[in-house]
């Protein structure tokens, strides 16, 4: 199966690889997936007082599409408000990266990671966790 | 050195130019049907087939009459197992095989289960070899066939064939082996090994795709299989269909080259394989899969923990290898062979198979080592699991969200 140019670009030059201090109050961390399933994503956001995402980092264990999905997600997150970030849909990632059907689960995982990071931030800052729609996988 | 480098010789091998040269006339002026008995075109084609039959027989130590040409090893597997099941139905209905067999054997057995066969699937030990005591214990008076592969396609382990055939014979069963990965790579002698039926294929030994053979013993005992393809009664009635003359000529030539060059080639390849394996195995958290004493000379299967196989292969973009990772298959299940060794799913996802071949050079192996090291390090820099491992976090204690 051939990868799209965008997947190859993100895979070869992944954006925002790294680690934020998960103990900081303004950092939200989402860790989703499982090693047994062949993909684990960790996505982190740093949020300022105006609920704007000022930084985003990721690390991913998985195939090229999983790495590209999380790399693209961090790019999209930076500069967005939390509410805007919640509106990111996995199908937007699928479209942008031209993922084939067999790789759609990679984008679902990235969406889960975003929501999970936001919830971590919310809980840390005294807000209640959002009810997340059950994973589609 | 040309890129990319082909290191997937267990999937298929390139055609040796000497084989191509032998085949070419049979596509053009020697185009006859080997079954045409009445004119020179047929005779010439038949001569080519007869010579190939000798070349094949010589490689595995049998007589020409014991070779049935097929379209490949999958067909030969089907013919052997289904053919024995039907032919010996009045003797029993029990077949013994192993969980690490090729799908062509496993799915054929599953097919027969629907038709009344009882099949025992032997587990393998951690090193990929079957337990002879378990085989012995599984034998019953109803057992008509034991089918165990010679060398494994994913990890390269070589089963104790002589011991297995002796157990089968002691209990009055026939022994069939899928030797697709072994024939032409290591010495295989059907008499010394006690083999009654054996499948193999040209394209794994530098011959063309679409041609293979089934060895069927004619003496001590005389073995028969019910044909699975009806028609003109070719191949002594066991496999009808106009013979693929150029393909068969190619298989013959490929067998001859393997016979003449095998000893030296096996030494060269195992030295290169060991170099590759030793260098990569010095990396932290890398594991060699399968028995390292009893195995084919040209295969190395290594798991690089905390990186995922498909992602890794993408970084090894100048190398053509394969992975036991789920992501490379349509099923999203990691390799059943590696899981049968008791490997955890995450290690199976992290495996890479390197298959060296006749045209692999030392320069290519050196490049592969460097390329793989860089790729593994790159992927580990991206891996949250590697970071956690480095921080001393026990990953098995984390509650992962299974999906």
Coordinates of C-alpha atoms in Angstrom, one line a residue:
Chain A
X1 CA 0.0 0.0 0.0
X2 CA 1.4 3.3 -1.0
X3 CA 1.3 6.2 1.5
X4 CA 0.2 9.7 0.5
X5 CA 2.8 12.4 0.2
X6 CA 1.4 14.1 3.3
X7 CA 1.7 11.0 5.4
X8 CA 5.3 10.6 4.2
X9 CA 6.0 14.3 4.9
X10 CA 4.7 14.1 8.5
X11 CA 6.3 10.7 9.1
X12 CA 9.7 11.9 7.8
X13 CA 9.6 15.3 9.4
X14 CA 7.3 14.9 12.3
X15 CA 6.2 18.2 13.9
X16 CA 6.2 18.8 17.6
X17 CA 7.7 15.6 18.8
X18 CA 8.4 15.7 22.5
X19 CA 7.3 15.9 26.0
X20 CA 5.7 18.6 28.2
X21 CA 5.8 18.3 31.9
X22 CA 2.7 16.4 32.7
X23 CA 2.8 17.6 36.3
X24 CA 2.2 21.2 35.3
X25 CA -1.3 22.4 35.9
X26 CA -1.6 24.0 32.5
X27 CA -0.6 20.8 30.7
X28 CA -3.1 18.2 29.6
X29 CA -2.0 14.7 28.6
X30 CA -3.8 12.1 26.6
X31 CA -2.4 8.6 26.4
X32 CA -4.5 6.3 24.2
X33 CA -4.3 3.0 22.4
X34 CA -2.5 -0.2 23.6
X35 CA 0.9 -1.8 22.8
X36 CA -0.9 -5.1 22.1
X37 CA -2.9 -3.4 19.4
X38 CA 0.2 -1.9 17.7
X39 CA -0.5 1.7 18.4
X40 CA -0.1 4.0 21.4
X41 CA -0.4 7.8 21.1
X42 CA 0.6 10.4 23.7
X43 CA -0.6 13.9 23.0
X44 CA 0.0 16.8 25.2
X45 CA -1.4 20.4 25.2
X46 CA -0.3 23.5 27.1
X47 CA -3.1 25.9 27.7
X48 CA -2.9 29.6 28.7
X49 CA -5.3 31.6 30.9
X50 CA -7.6 32.4 28.0
X51 CA -8.2 28.7 27.2
X52 CA -5.9 29.0 24.2
X53 CA -3.6 26.1 23.3
X54 CA -0.1 27.6 23.2
X55 CA 1.9 24.4 22.6
X56 CA 1.3 20.8 21.7
X57 CA 3.6 17.8 21.7
X58 CA 3.2 14.1 20.8
X59 CA 5.0 10.8 20.8
X60 CA 3.5 7.8 19.0
X61 CA 4.2 4.1 18.8
X62 CA 2.6 2.9 15.6
X63 CA 2.6 2.8 11.9
X64 CA 3.3 5.7 9.6
X65 CA -0.3 6.7 9.4
X66 CA -0.6 6.8 13.2
X67 CA 2.5 8.9 13.5
X68 CA 1.3 11.3 10.7
X69 CA -2.1 11.6 12.3
X70 CA -0.7 12.6 15.6
X71 CA 1.9 15.0 14.1
X72 CA -0.8 16.7 12.1
X73 CA -3.1 16.9 15.1
X74 CA -0.5 18.8 17.1
X75 CA -0.1 21.2 14.2
X76 CA -3.8 21.9 14.2
X77 CA -4.0 22.2 18.0
X78 CA -1.5 25.1 18.4
X79 CA -3.3 28.4 18.5
X80 CA -6.8 26.9 18.8
X81 CA -9.0 27.4 21.8
X82 CA -10.0 24.3 23.8
X83 CA -13.5 24.6 22.3
X84 CA -12.2 24.8 18.8
X85 CA -9.9 21.8 19.5
X86 CA -12.9 19.7 20.6
X87 CA -14.4 20.2 17.2
X88 CA -11.6 18.5 15.4
X89 CA -13.1 15.4 13.8
X90 CA -11.1 12.3 12.9
X91 CA -12.5 12.5 9.3
X92 CA -10.8 15.9 8.9
X93 CA -7.5 14.1 9.5
X94 CA -8.5 11.3 7.2
X95 CA -9.2 13.8 4.4
X96 CA -6.1 15.9 4.9
X97 CA -3.8 12.9 5.0
X98 CA -5.7 10.8 2.4
X99 CA -5.8 7.8 4.7
X100 CA -7.1 4.6 3.2
X101 CA -10.0 2.8 5.0
X102 CA -7.7 0.3 6.7
X103 CA -6.0 3.3 8.4
X104 CA -9.0 5.2 9.6
X105 CA -8.5 3.8 13.1
X106 CA -5.3 5.8 13.3
X107 CA -7.3 9.1 12.9
X108 CA -9.8 7.9 15.5
X109 CA -7.0 7.3 17.9
X110 CA -5.7 10.8 17.3
X111 CA -9.1 12.3 17.9
X112 CA -9.4 10.3 21.1
X113 CA -6.0 11.5 22.2
X114 CA -7.0 15.2 21.7
X115 CA -10.2 14.7 23.7
X116 CA -8.4 12.8 26.4
X117 CA -5.7 15.5 26.7
X118 CA -8.4 18.2 27.0
X119 CA -10.2 16.2 29.7
X120 CA -7.0 15.8 31.6
X121 CA -6.5 19.5 31.5
X122 CA -10.1 20.2 32.6
X123 CA -10.0 17.8 35.5
X124 CA -6.6 19.3 36.7
X125 CA -8.2 22.7 36.7
X126 CA -11.3 21.9 38.6
X127 CA -13.6 21.5 35.7
X128 CA -15.6 18.3 35.2
X129 CA -14.6 15.9 32.5
X130 CA -16.5 16.0 29.3
X131 CA -18.6 13.0 28.5
X132 CA -16.8 11.6 25.5
X133 CA -18.7 9.8 22.8
X134 CA -17.8 6.1 23.0
X135 CA -14.9 5.3 20.8
X136 CA -16.0 4.2 17.4
X137 CA -13.6 1.3 17.2
Chain B
X1 CA 25.1 -0.6 -4.9
X2 CA 21.6 -0.1 -6.1
X3 CA 18.8 1.0 -3.8
X4 CA 16.4 -0.3 -2.6
X5 CA 18.0 -3.4 -1.3
X6 CA 16.0 -6.7 -1.6
X7 CA 16.0 -8.6 1.7
X8 CA 12.7 -10.4 1.4
X9 CA 14.0 -13.6 -0.1
X10 CA 11.6 -15.7 1.9
X11 CA 8.7 -14.1 0.1
X12 CA 10.2 -14.7 -3.3
X13 CA 13.6 -14.7 -5.0
X14 CA 14.7 -13.0 -8.2
X15 CA 15.1 -15.2 -11.2
X16 CA 18.7 -16.3 -11.8
X17 CA 19.7 -15.1 -15.3
X18 CA 21.0 -18.6 -16.0
X19 CA 17.5 -20.0 -15.3
X20 CA 16.0 -17.4 -17.6
X21 CA 18.4 -18.4 -20.3
X22 CA 17.4 -22.0 -20.0
X23 CA 13.7 -21.1 -20.1
X24 CA 13.6 -18.7 -23.1
X25 CA 13.7 -21.2 -26.0
X26 CA 10.6 -22.9 -24.5
X27 CA 8.6 -19.7 -24.9
X28 CA 9.5 -19.4 -28.6
X29 CA 10.7 -22.1 -31.0
X30 CA 10.3 -24.9 -28.5
X31 CA 6.7 -24.1 -27.7
X32 CA 5.2 -27.6 -28.2
X33 CA 2.8 -29.3 -25.8
X34 CA 4.7 -32.0 -23.9
X35 CA 1.8 -34.3 -24.3
X36 CA 1.8 -34.2 -28.1
X37 CA 3.3 -37.6 -28.9
X38 CA 3.1 -37.5 -32.6
X39 CA 5.5 -34.8 -33.7
X40 CA 8.8 -33.2 -33.1
X41 CA 7.3 -30.1 -31.4
X42 CA 5.9 -32.3 -28.7
X43 CA 9.0 -34.4 -28.4
X44 CA 11.2 -31.4 -27.9
X45 CA 9.0 -30.1 -25.2
X46 CA 8.8 -33.5 -23.5
X47 CA 12.5 -33.8 -23.6
X48 CA 12.8 -30.5 -21.8
X49 CA 10.4 -31.7 -19.1
X50 CA 12.1 -35.0 -18.7
X51 CA 15.5 -33.3 -18.3
X52 CA 14.0 -31.0 -15.7
X53 CA 12.5 -33.9 -13.9
X54 CA 15.9 -35.4 -13.6
X55 CA 17.4 -32.2 -12.3
X56 CA 14.7 -31.9 -9.7
X57 CA 15.0 -35.5 -8.6
X58 CA 18.7 -35.2 -8.2
X59 CA 18.4 -32.3 -5.8
X60 CA 16.2 -34.2 -3.4
X61 CA 17.5 -37.7 -3.9
X62 CA 14.5 -39.3 -5.5
X63 CA 13.7 -40.8 -8.9
X64 CA 12.1 -38.9 -11.8
X65 CA 8.9 -40.8 -11.6
X66 CA 8.3 -39.5 -8.1
X67 CA 8.0 -35.9 -9.2
X68 CA 4.5 -34.4 -10.0
X69 CA 4.8 -30.9 -11.4
X70 CA 2.2 -28.4 -10.1
X71 CA 1.5 -24.6 -10.2
X72 CA 3.5 -24.1 -7.0
X73 CA 3.8 -25.2 -3.4
X74 CA 0.2 -24.2 -2.4
X75 CA -1.2 -26.5 -5.0
X76 CA 1.2 -29.2 -4.0
X77 CA 0.2 -28.8 -0.3
X78 CA -3.5 -29.1 -1.3
X79 CA -2.8 -32.1 -3.5
X80 CA -0.8 -33.9 -0.9
X81 CA -3.1 -33.4 2.1
X82 CA -6.5 -33.6 0.3
X83 CA -5.2 -36.4 -1.9
X84 CA -3.9 -38.5 1.0
X85 CA -7.1 -37.9 3.0
X86 CA -9.3 -39.1 0.1
X87 CA -7.0 -42.0 -0.9
X88 CA -6.6 -43.4 2.6
X89 CA -10.1 -42.7 3.9
X90 CA -10.7 -46.4 4.7
X91 CA -7.6 -46.4 6.9
X92 CA -8.4 -43.4 9.1
X93 CA -9.3 -39.7 9.2
X94 CA -6.8 -38.2 11.6
X95 CA -4.2 -35.7 10.5
X96 CA -1.5 -34.1 12.7
X97 CA 0.0 -30.7 11.9
X98 CA 1.4 -27.8 13.8
X99 CA 0.2 -24.2 14.5
X100 CA 3.1 -22.6 12.8
X101 CA 2.5 -24.2 9.4
X102 CA 1.9 -22.1 6.3
X103 CA -1.7 -21.1 5.6
X104 CA -1.7 -23.4 2.6
X105 CA -1.4 -26.4 5.0
X106 CA -3.5 -25.0 7.8
X107 CA -6.4 -23.9 5.7
X108 CA -6.4 -27.2 3.7
X109 CA -6.6 -29.0 7.0
X110 CA -9.5 -26.7 8.1
X111 CA -11.2 -27.5 4.8
X112 CA -10.9 -31.2 5.5
X113 CA -12.3 -30.9 9.0
X114 CA -15.6 -29.8 7.4
X115 CA -15.4 -33.1 5.5
X116 CA -14.9 -35.3 8.5
X117 CA -11.2 -35.1 9.1
X118 CA -10.0 -34.9 12.7
X119 CA -7.0 -32.6 12.9
X120 CA -4.5 -32.2 15.7
X121 CA -2.7 -28.8 15.7
X122 CA 0.5 -29.3 17.7
X123 CA 1.7 -26.3 19.7
X124 CA 5.4 -25.4 19.2
X125 CA 7.9 -24.6 21.9
X126 CA 9.3 -21.2 22.5
X127 CA 12.0 -21.7 19.9
X128 CA 9.5 -22.7 17.2
X129 CA 10.3 -26.4 17.2
X130 CA 7.6 -29.0 17.9
X131 CA 7.8 -31.3 20.9
X132 CA 8.5 -34.9 19.6
X133 CA 6.9 -36.4 22.7
X134 CA 3.7 -34.4 22.0
X135 CA 3.7 -35.7 18.5
X136 CA 4.2 -39.3 19.7
X137 CA 1.3 -38.8 22.2
X138 CA -1.0 -37.4 19.5
X139 CA -0.6 -40.4 17.2
X140 CA -3.6 -42.8 17.1
X141 CA -4.5 -45.8 15.0
X142 CA -6.7 -43.5 12.9
X143 CA -3.7 -41.2 12.1
X144 CA -3.1 -41.3 8.3
X145 CA -0.9 -38.3 7.8
X146 CA 1.6 -36.2 9.7
X147 CA 2.3 -32.8 8.0
X148 CA 5.0 -30.7 9.4
X149 CA 7.0 -28.1 7.5
X150 CA 10.7 -28.4 6.9
X151 CA 11.8 -24.8 7.5
X152 CA 9.5 -22.0 8.7
X153 CA 8.9 -19.1 6.4
X154 CA 8.8 -16.4 9.1
X155 CA 11.5 -17.5 11.5
X156 CA 13.5 -20.0 9.5
X157 CA 13.6 -22.8 12.2
X158 CA 14.2 -26.2 10.8
X159 CA 12.1 -29.0 12.4
X160 CA 13.7 -32.4 13.3
X161 CA 12.4 -34.0 10.2
X162 CA 14.1 -37.4 10.5
X163 CA 12.7 -37.9 14.0
X164 CA 9.2 -36.7 13.0
X165 CA 9.0 -39.1 10.0
X166 CA 10.3 -42.0 12.2
X167 CA 7.4 -41.4 14.7
X168 CA 4.9 -41.1 11.9
X169 CA 6.1 -44.4 10.3
X170 CA 6.2 -46.2 13.6
X171 CA 2.5 -45.6 13.9
X172 CA 1.7 -46.5 10.3
X173 CA 1.1 -42.9 9.1
X174 CA 2.5 -41.1 6.1
X175 CA 4.7 -38.1 6.5
X176 CA 4.3 -35.0 4.3
X177 CA 6.4 -31.9 4.6
X178 CA 6.0 -28.5 3.0
X179 CA 9.7 -27.8 2.2
X180 CA 9.2 -24.6 0.2
X181 CA 11.7 -22.7 2.3
X182 CA 14.2 -25.5 2.7
X183 CA 14.7 -27.2 -0.7
X184 CA 17.6 -25.6 -2.5
X185 CA 18.8 -23.9 0.7
X186 CA 19.9 -26.8 2.8
X187 CA 20.5 -30.5 2.0
X188 CA 17.1 -32.3 1.7
X189 CA 17.2 -36.0 0.9
X190 CA 13.8 -37.7 0.9
X191 CA 15.2 -41.1 1.7
X192 CA 17.6 -40.1 4.5
X193 CA 14.8 -37.9 5.9
X194 CA 12.1 -40.5 5.6
X195 CA 9.8 -38.2 3.6
X196 CA 6.8 -39.7 1.8
X197 CA 5.4 -36.6 0.2
X198 CA 7.1 -33.2 -0.1
X199 CA 6.0 -29.8 -1.6
X200 CA 8.3 -27.1 -3.0
X201 CA 8.3 -24.2 -5.3
X202 CA 10.6 -22.7 -8.0
X203 CA 10.2 -19.1 -7.1
X204 CA 11.8 -19.5 -3.6
X205 CA 15.0 -20.8 -5.2
X206 CA 15.7 -18.4 -8.0
X207 CA 13.3 -20.0 -10.4
X208 CA 10.1 -18.6 -12.0
X209 CA 6.8 -18.1 -10.2
X210 CA 3.8 -20.4 -11.0
X211 CA 5.6 -23.7 -10.9
X212 CA 6.4 -26.1 -8.2
X213 CA 6.4 -29.8 -7.5
X214 CA 5.1 -32.5 -5.2
X215 CA 7.3 -35.5 -4.5
X216 CA 5.3 -38.7 -4.0
X217 CA 7.2 -41.8 -2.9
X218 CA 6.9 -44.8 -5.1
X219 CA 8.7 -47.4 -3.0
X220 CA 8.7 -48.4 0.7
X221 CA 5.8 -47.6 0.8
X222 CA 4.2 -46.8 -2.6
X223 CA 2.2 -43.7 -1.9
X224 CA -0.8 -42.6 -3.9
X225 CA -2.9 -39.4 -3.8
X226 CA -6.3 -38.8 -5.3
X227 CA -6.0 -36.2 -8.0
X228 CA -7.6 -32.8 -7.2
X229 CA -7.6 -31.7 -10.8
X230 CA -9.4 -33.8 -13.3
X231 CA -8.7 -33.8 -17.0
X232 CA -6.2 -35.3 -19.4
X233 CA -4.5 -37.5 -16.9
X234 CA -1.1 -35.8 -17.0
X235 CA 1.5 -36.5 -14.3
X236 CA 0.6 -40.1 -14.0
X237 CA -3.0 -39.2 -13.4
X238 CA -2.3 -37.2 -10.3
X239 CA -2.4 -33.7 -11.8
X240 CA -4.1 -33.0 -15.0
X241 CA -3.4 -29.9 -17.0
X242 CA -1.1 -29.1 -19.9
X243 CA 2.4 -28.9 -18.5
X244 CA 3.9 -25.4 -18.0
X245 CA 7.0 -26.4 -20.0
X246 CA 9.1 -23.1 -19.7
X247 CA 8.3 -23.0 -16.0
X248 CA 9.2 -26.6 -15.4
X249 CA 12.5 -26.2 -17.4
X250 CA 13.2 -23.2 -15.1
X251 CA 12.4 -25.2 -12.0
X252 CA 14.8 -27.9 -13.2
X253 CA 17.6 -25.4 -13.9
X254 CA 17.0 -23.7 -10.6
X255 CA 17.3 -27.1 -8.8
X256 CA 20.5 -27.9 -10.6
X257 CA 22.1 -24.6 -9.6
X258 CA 21.1 -25.0 -6.0
X259 CA 22.5 -28.5 -5.9
X260 CA 25.9 -27.4 -7.3
X261 CA 26.2 -24.1 -5.3
X262 CA 24.3 -24.8 -2.1
X263 CA 27.2 -25.8 0.2
X264 CA 29.2 -22.7 -0.5
X265 CA 26.2 -20.5 -0.7
X266 CA 24.8 -21.6 2.7
X267 CA 28.2 -20.8 4.3
X268 CA 28.3 -17.4 2.7
X269 CA 24.8 -16.6 3.6
X270 CA 24.9 -17.8 7.2
X271 CA 28.1 -15.6 7.7
X272 CA 26.3 -12.6 6.4
X273 CA 23.1 -13.4 8.3
X274 CA 25.1 -13.8 11.5
X275 CA 26.8 -10.4 10.9
X276 CA 23.5 -8.7 10.5
X277 CA 21.9 -10.4 13.4
X278 CA 24.8 -9.9 15.8
X279 CA 25.1 -6.2 14.9
X280 CA 21.4 -5.6 15.3
X281 CA 21.0 -7.7 18.4
X282 CA 23.5 -5.5 20.3
X283 CA 20.9 -2.8 20.2
X284 CA 19.1 -2.4 23.5
X285 CA 15.8 -4.4 23.8
X286 CA 16.1 -6.3 20.6
X287 CA 15.3 -10.0 20.5
X288 CA 16.0 -12.8 18.0
X289 CA 12.9 -14.9 17.4
X290 CA 13.1 -18.7 17.0
X291 CA 15.7 -21.3 17.5
X292 CA 19.2 -20.1 16.4
X293 CA 20.8 -23.6 16.1
X294 CA 18.4 -25.4 13.9
X295 CA 17.5 -23.0 11.2
X296 CA 17.9 -21.9 7.6
X297 CA 21.1 -20.1 6.8
X298 CA 19.5 -17.0 5.3
X299 CA 16.8 -15.8 7.6
X300 CA 16.9 -13.5 10.7
X301 CA 13.7 -12.5 12.5
X302 CA 14.3 -9.8 15.1
X303 CA 11.9 -7.8 17.3
X304 CA 12.8 -4.3 18.2
X305 CA 10.8 -3.6 21.3
X306 CA 8.9 -0.3 21.7
X307 CA 8.7 0.4 17.9
X308 CA 6.0 -0.9 15.6
X309 CA 7.0 -3.0 12.6
X310 CA 5.2 -1.1 9.9
X311 CA 6.3 2.3 11.1
X312 CA 9.8 0.9 11.3
X313 CA 9.7 -0.5 7.7
X314 CA 8.6 2.9 6.5
X315 CA 11.8 4.4 8.0
X316 CA 13.8 1.5 6.4
X317 CA 12.7 2.8 3.1
X318 CA 15.7 1.6 1.2
X319 CA 15.3 -1.9 2.5
X320 CA 12.6 -4.4 1.3
X321 CA 11.9 -6.6 4.3
X322 CA 8.7 -7.8 6.0
X323 CA 7.2 -7.6 9.4
X324 CA 5.0 -9.6 11.7
X325 CA 3.1 -6.5 12.5
X326 CA -0.6 -6.5 12.2
X327 CA -0.6 -3.3 10.2
X328 CA 1.0 -5.1 7.2
X329 CA -1.9 -7.5 6.9
X330 CA -5.5 -6.9 6.1
X331 CA -6.6 -8.8 9.3
X332 CA -5.0 -6.3 11.8
X333 CA -3.8 -9.4 13.7
X334 CA -0.1 -9.8 14.3
X335 CA 1.8 -12.9 13.0
X336 CA 0.2 -16.1 14.2
X337 CA 3.6 -17.8 13.9
X338 CA 5.3 -15.4 16.4
X339 CA 2.3 -15.6 18.7
X340 CA 2.6 -19.4 18.6
X341 CA 6.1 -19.0 20.0
X342 CA 4.5 -17.3 23.0
X343 CA 5.6 -13.8 21.9
X344 CA 3.4 -11.1 23.4
X345 CA 1.4 -9.1 20.8
X346 CA 3.6 -6.0 21.2
X347 CA 6.8 -8.0 20.4
X348 CA 5.1 -9.6 17.4
X349 CA 4.1 -6.1 16.2
X350 CA 7.8 -5.1 16.6
X351 CA 9.3 -7.8 14.4
X352 CA 11.2 -7.6 11.2
X353 CA 12.2 -10.5 9.0
X354 CA 15.4 -10.2 7.0
X355 CA 15.7 -12.7 4.2
X356 CA 19.0 -12.8 2.5
X357 CA 19.6 -14.4 -0.9
X358 CA 22.0 -15.4 -3.7
X359 CA 22.4 -11.9 -4.9
X360 CA 22.8 -10.3 -1.4
X361 CA 26.2 -8.7 -1.0
X362 CA 28.2 -7.9 2.1
X363 CA 28.0 -4.2 1.2
X364 CA 24.2 -4.5 1.2
X365 CA 24.2 -6.1 4.6
X366 CA 26.4 -3.4 6.0
X367 CA 24.0 -0.8 4.6
X368 CA 21.0 -2.7 6.0
X369 CA 22.6 -2.7 9.5
X370 CA 23.2 1.0 9.5
X371 CA 19.8 1.8 8.0
X372 CA 18.0 -0.4 10.5
X373 CA 19.8 1.0 13.4
X374 CA 19.0 4.5 12.4
X375 CA 15.4 3.7 11.8
X376 CA 15.0 2.0 15.1
X377 CA 16.6 4.9 16.9
X378 CA 14.4 7.4 15.0
X379 CA 11.2 5.5 15.9
X380 CA 12.2 5.1 19.5
X381 CA 12.7 8.9 19.7
X382 CA 9.1 9.1 18.6
X383 CA 7.8 6.3 20.9
X384 CA 6.1 7.1 24.1
X385 CA 6.6 3.5 25.2
X386 CA 10.4 3.8 24.8
X387 CA 10.3 7.0 26.9
X388 CA 8.3 5.3 29.6
X389 CA 10.6 2.3 29.5
X390 CA 13.6 4.6 29.9
X391 CA 11.9 6.3 32.9
X392 CA 11.6 2.9 34.5
X393 CA 7.8 2.7 34.2
X394 CA 6.4 -0.9 34.1
X395 CA 4.3 -0.9 30.9
X396 CA 2.5 -4.0 32.0
X397 CA 1.1 -2.1 35.0
X398 CA -0.6 0.5 32.9
X399 CA -4.3 0.1 32.1
X400 CA -4.4 0.5 28.4
X401 CA -7.6 1.4 26.7
X402 CA -8.0 -1.7 24.4
X403 CA -9.5 -0.7 21.1

